Each structure stands twice: as structure tokens, then as C-alpha cells.
């Protein structure tokens, strides 16, 4: 797991297209720029540009074993688990502004995922494997919460590895698994939810 505290990295991954490129590489393991272009719907020259920008910040690298020859550039993530350290990030010059941009982009993406998950669609209703929305409330100690996070990460890593293997006849789609394990927040708009009304 790589932890980053350079504000420039936040600006790089706050860009929606670059973020999608990271997701595609995470799911596939390694891809050529043409593969990224095909999967994201952007021109190949734009895919190459975004890959080079991500490489500039150490997020992706050339996979020397995946190319057909020395001219065949195949890209991979430098680490499957990118972790941001907000506390250290905001202490860097320009860090607070970069974190604000990243946070705004992440919140917008989270809203988009939730909106899509709750969209009423006959196509999705006919195929229960197309989406699952689940929310659970658990009473946990801090150690139990950490253990839960680690177990969830292990399950996701196992499926990520499976998704990188050839699937035979059935084509795999890119799925989003959006996890939040955190103490239950206060009700929106309530400063003190325990106060009598």
C-alpha cells in the first residue's frame, strides 16, 4: 500500500478521466493506451497523455514484462492500493487547496455512484447482478472496525485478482465497489442529535 502526501498527486487523481484510468488499470492489471482509450471512450492520444501524467507522479509505470517487444508500452499501477494522508497533505505548501479540489471531486463522484445505484431502470431490475446497494450499522471497537476494513480489502483484492485472469467466453464488466467504514455521522443539519427538542 502506497501512501501519498504530495498535493500535486491529489490534483492529478482529482481529474475525472485520470481517476477512471486508475480504476481501469486497477481492475485489469496492465493495459496499453489503446486499451485505456477503448474502455474509457477517449481518443488514444488523450489516454497516452493521461498515462504519462500519472507516471510523472509515480502512480503508474511501464510493465516491461507485458509488452510484445521493447516498443510496446503496457502500463500498470505502481501499487494497487493508493492511500491519501489528508493530515500530512494539508500541511504541505498548496496542500489545503489541492485537498479541497480532491475532496470536491471525490464527493461528486460518490454522489454520482449513489445516484446511479438508486436509478430506476428496467434493464437493471431484470439483472440482480448489475447492482447491489447495502448499508449496515454495526457496534464495533476501533480494533474491530480496522479488522472489518482489512477483511473487506482482502475480499476486494481477491476479486481484483480474479478479474485480471482470462474469463473464457464471458466478458467481464467494470464494477464499482464503493466502501465506507466510519463511525456513524450525526444526522445532517443537527449539531447535537441528543439534544431535546
PDB file of C-alpha atoms in Angstrom, residues 95-179:
ATOM      1  CA  UNK A  95      -1.862  21.082   0.150  1.00  0.00           C
ATOM      2  CA  UNK A  96      -5.045  22.562   1.548  1.00  0.00           C
ATOM      3  CA  UNK A  97      -6.173  23.852  -1.859  1.00  0.00           C
ATOM      4  CA  UNK A  98      -5.272  20.552  -3.540  1.00  0.00           C
ATOM      5  CA  UNK A  99      -7.133  18.583  -0.883  1.00  0.00           C
ATOM      6  CA  UNK A 100     -10.209  20.811  -1.309  1.00  0.00           C
ATOM      7  CA  UNK A 101     -10.245  20.085  -5.065  1.00  0.00           C
ATOM      8  CA  UNK A 102      -9.742  16.369  -4.448  1.00  0.00           C
ATOM      9  CA  UNK A 103     -12.454  16.280  -1.767  1.00  0.00           C
ATOM     10  CA  UNK A 104     -14.931  18.130  -4.008  1.00  0.00           C
ATOM     11  CA  UNK A 105     -14.209  15.715  -6.870  1.00  0.00           C
ATOM     12  CA  UNK A 106     -14.497  12.652  -4.590  1.00  0.00           C
ATOM     13  CA  UNK A 107     -17.789  13.824  -3.083  1.00  0.00           C
ATOM     14  CA  UNK A 108     -19.220  14.490  -6.558  1.00  0.00           C
ATOM     15  CA  UNK A 109     -18.150  11.004  -7.665  1.00  0.00           C
ATOM     16  CA  UNK A 110     -19.683   9.457  -4.529  1.00  0.00           C
ATOM     17  CA  UNK A 111     -22.974  11.263  -5.239  1.00  0.00           C
ATOM     18  CA  UNK A 112     -22.866  10.048  -8.838  1.00  0.00           C
ATOM     19  CA  UNK A 113     -22.335   6.425  -7.722  1.00  0.00           C
ATOM     20  CA  UNK A 114     -25.209   6.603  -5.246  1.00  0.00           C
ATOM     21  CA  UNK A 115     -27.494   8.288  -7.809  1.00  0.00           C
ATOM     22  CA  UNK A 116     -26.685   5.544 -10.330  1.00  0.00           C
ATOM     23  CA  UNK A 117     -27.216   2.813  -7.732  1.00  0.00           C
ATOM     24  CA  UNK A 118     -30.711   4.076  -6.937  1.00  0.00           C
ATOM     25  CA  UNK A 119     -31.714   4.831 -10.522  1.00  0.00           C
ATOM     26  CA  UNK A 120     -34.911   3.048 -11.519  1.00  0.00           C
ATOM     27  CA  UNK A 121     -34.221   1.113 -14.696  1.00  0.00           C
ATOM     28  CA  UNK A 122     -35.911  -1.937 -16.158  1.00  0.00           C
ATOM     29  CA  UNK A 123     -32.523  -3.081 -17.515  1.00  0.00           C
ATOM     30  CA  UNK A 124     -31.056  -3.152 -14.025  1.00  0.00           C
ATOM     31  CA  UNK A 125     -34.146  -4.603 -12.368  1.00  0.00           C
ATOM     32  CA  UNK A 126     -34.069  -7.632 -14.695  1.00  0.00           C
ATOM     33  CA  UNK A 127     -30.460  -8.416 -13.718  1.00  0.00           C
ATOM     34  CA  UNK A 128     -29.838  -8.505  -9.950  1.00  0.00           C
ATOM     35  CA  UNK A 129     -26.079  -8.927 -10.539  1.00  0.00           C
ATOM     36  CA  UNK A 130     -25.950  -5.443 -12.075  1.00  0.00           C
ATOM     37  CA  UNK A 131     -26.008  -3.662  -8.724  1.00  0.00           C
ATOM     38  CA  UNK A 132     -26.274  -4.127  -5.001  1.00  0.00           C
ATOM     39  CA  UNK A 133     -26.932  -1.361  -2.526  1.00  0.00           C
ATOM     40  CA  UNK A 134     -26.358  -2.289   1.071  1.00  0.00           C
ATOM     41  CA  UNK A 135     -25.991  -0.340   4.289  1.00  0.00           C
ATOM     42  CA  UNK A 136     -25.325  -1.895   7.671  1.00  0.00           C
ATOM     43  CA  UNK A 137     -24.924  -0.459  11.150  1.00  0.00           C
ATOM     44  CA  UNK A 138     -22.561  -2.284  13.486  1.00  0.00           C
ATOM     45  CA  UNK A 139     -21.363  -1.681  17.038  1.00  0.00           C
ATOM     46  CA  UNK A 140     -17.589  -2.088  16.831  1.00  0.00           C
ATOM     47  CA  UNK A 141     -14.484  -1.302  18.801  1.00  0.00           C
ATOM     48  CA  UNK A 142     -11.769   0.581  16.909  1.00  0.00           C
ATOM     49  CA  UNK A 143      -9.842  -2.682  16.534  1.00  0.00           C
ATOM     50  CA  UNK A 144     -12.927  -4.474  15.176  1.00  0.00           C
ATOM     51  CA  UNK A 145     -13.546  -1.639  12.711  1.00  0.00           C
ATOM     52  CA  UNK A 146      -9.950  -1.929  11.498  1.00  0.00           C
ATOM     53  CA  UNK A 147     -10.306  -5.711  11.192  1.00  0.00           C
ATOM     54  CA  UNK A 148     -13.512  -5.268   9.169  1.00  0.00           C
ATOM     55  CA  UNK A 149     -11.757  -2.833   6.813  1.00  0.00           C
ATOM     56  CA  UNK A 150      -8.882  -5.268   6.336  1.00  0.00           C
ATOM     57  CA  UNK A 151     -11.221  -8.189   5.639  1.00  0.00           C
ATOM     58  CA  UNK A 152     -13.223  -6.170   3.108  1.00  0.00           C
ATOM     59  CA  UNK A 153      -9.990  -5.114   1.413  1.00  0.00           C
ATOM     60  CA  UNK A 154      -8.893  -8.759   1.219  1.00  0.00           C
ATOM     61  CA  UNK A 155     -12.179  -9.771  -0.424  1.00  0.00           C
ATOM     62  CA  UNK A 156     -11.876  -6.939  -2.960  1.00  0.00           C
ATOM     63  CA  UNK A 157      -8.226  -7.851  -3.648  1.00  0.00           C
ATOM     64  CA  UNK A 158      -9.231 -11.471  -4.264  1.00  0.00           C
ATOM     65  CA  UNK A 159     -11.886 -10.442  -6.802  1.00  0.00           C
ATOM     66  CA  UNK A 160      -9.494  -7.920  -8.380  1.00  0.00           C
ATOM     67  CA  UNK A 161      -7.003 -10.735  -8.979  1.00  0.00           C
ATOM     68  CA  UNK A 162      -9.749 -12.974 -10.397  1.00  0.00           C
ATOM     69  CA  UNK A 163     -10.824 -10.168 -12.735  1.00  0.00           C
ATOM     70  CA  UNK A 164      -7.313  -9.897 -14.121  1.00  0.00           C
ATOM     71  CA  UNK A 165      -7.362 -13.517 -15.299  1.00  0.00           C
ATOM     72  CA  UNK A 166      -8.860 -14.615 -18.633  1.00  0.00           C
ATOM     73  CA  UNK A 167     -12.568 -15.336 -18.205  1.00  0.00           C
ATOM     74  CA  UNK A 168     -13.136 -17.662 -21.153  1.00  0.00           C
ATOM     75  CA  UNK A 169     -16.284 -16.878 -23.112  1.00  0.00           C
ATOM     76  CA  UNK A 170     -17.972 -14.498 -20.683  1.00  0.00           C
ATOM     77  CA  UNK A 171     -16.834 -10.874 -20.857  1.00  0.00           C
ATOM     78  CA  UNK A 172     -16.299  -9.012 -17.597  1.00  0.00           C
ATOM     79  CA  UNK A 173     -17.723  -5.528 -16.984  1.00  0.00           C
ATOM     80  CA  UNK A 174     -16.057  -2.923 -14.790  1.00  0.00           C
ATOM     81  CA  UNK A 175     -17.887  -2.742 -11.453  1.00  0.00           C
ATOM     82  CA  UNK A 176     -17.539  -0.066  -8.795  1.00  0.00           C
ATOM     83  CA  UNK A 177     -17.221  -1.250  -5.196  1.00  0.00           C
ATOM     84  CA  UNK A 178     -17.599   1.812  -3.012  1.00  0.00           C
ATOM     85  CA  UNK A 179     -16.878   1.201   0.674  1.00  0.00           C
TER      86      UNK A 179
END
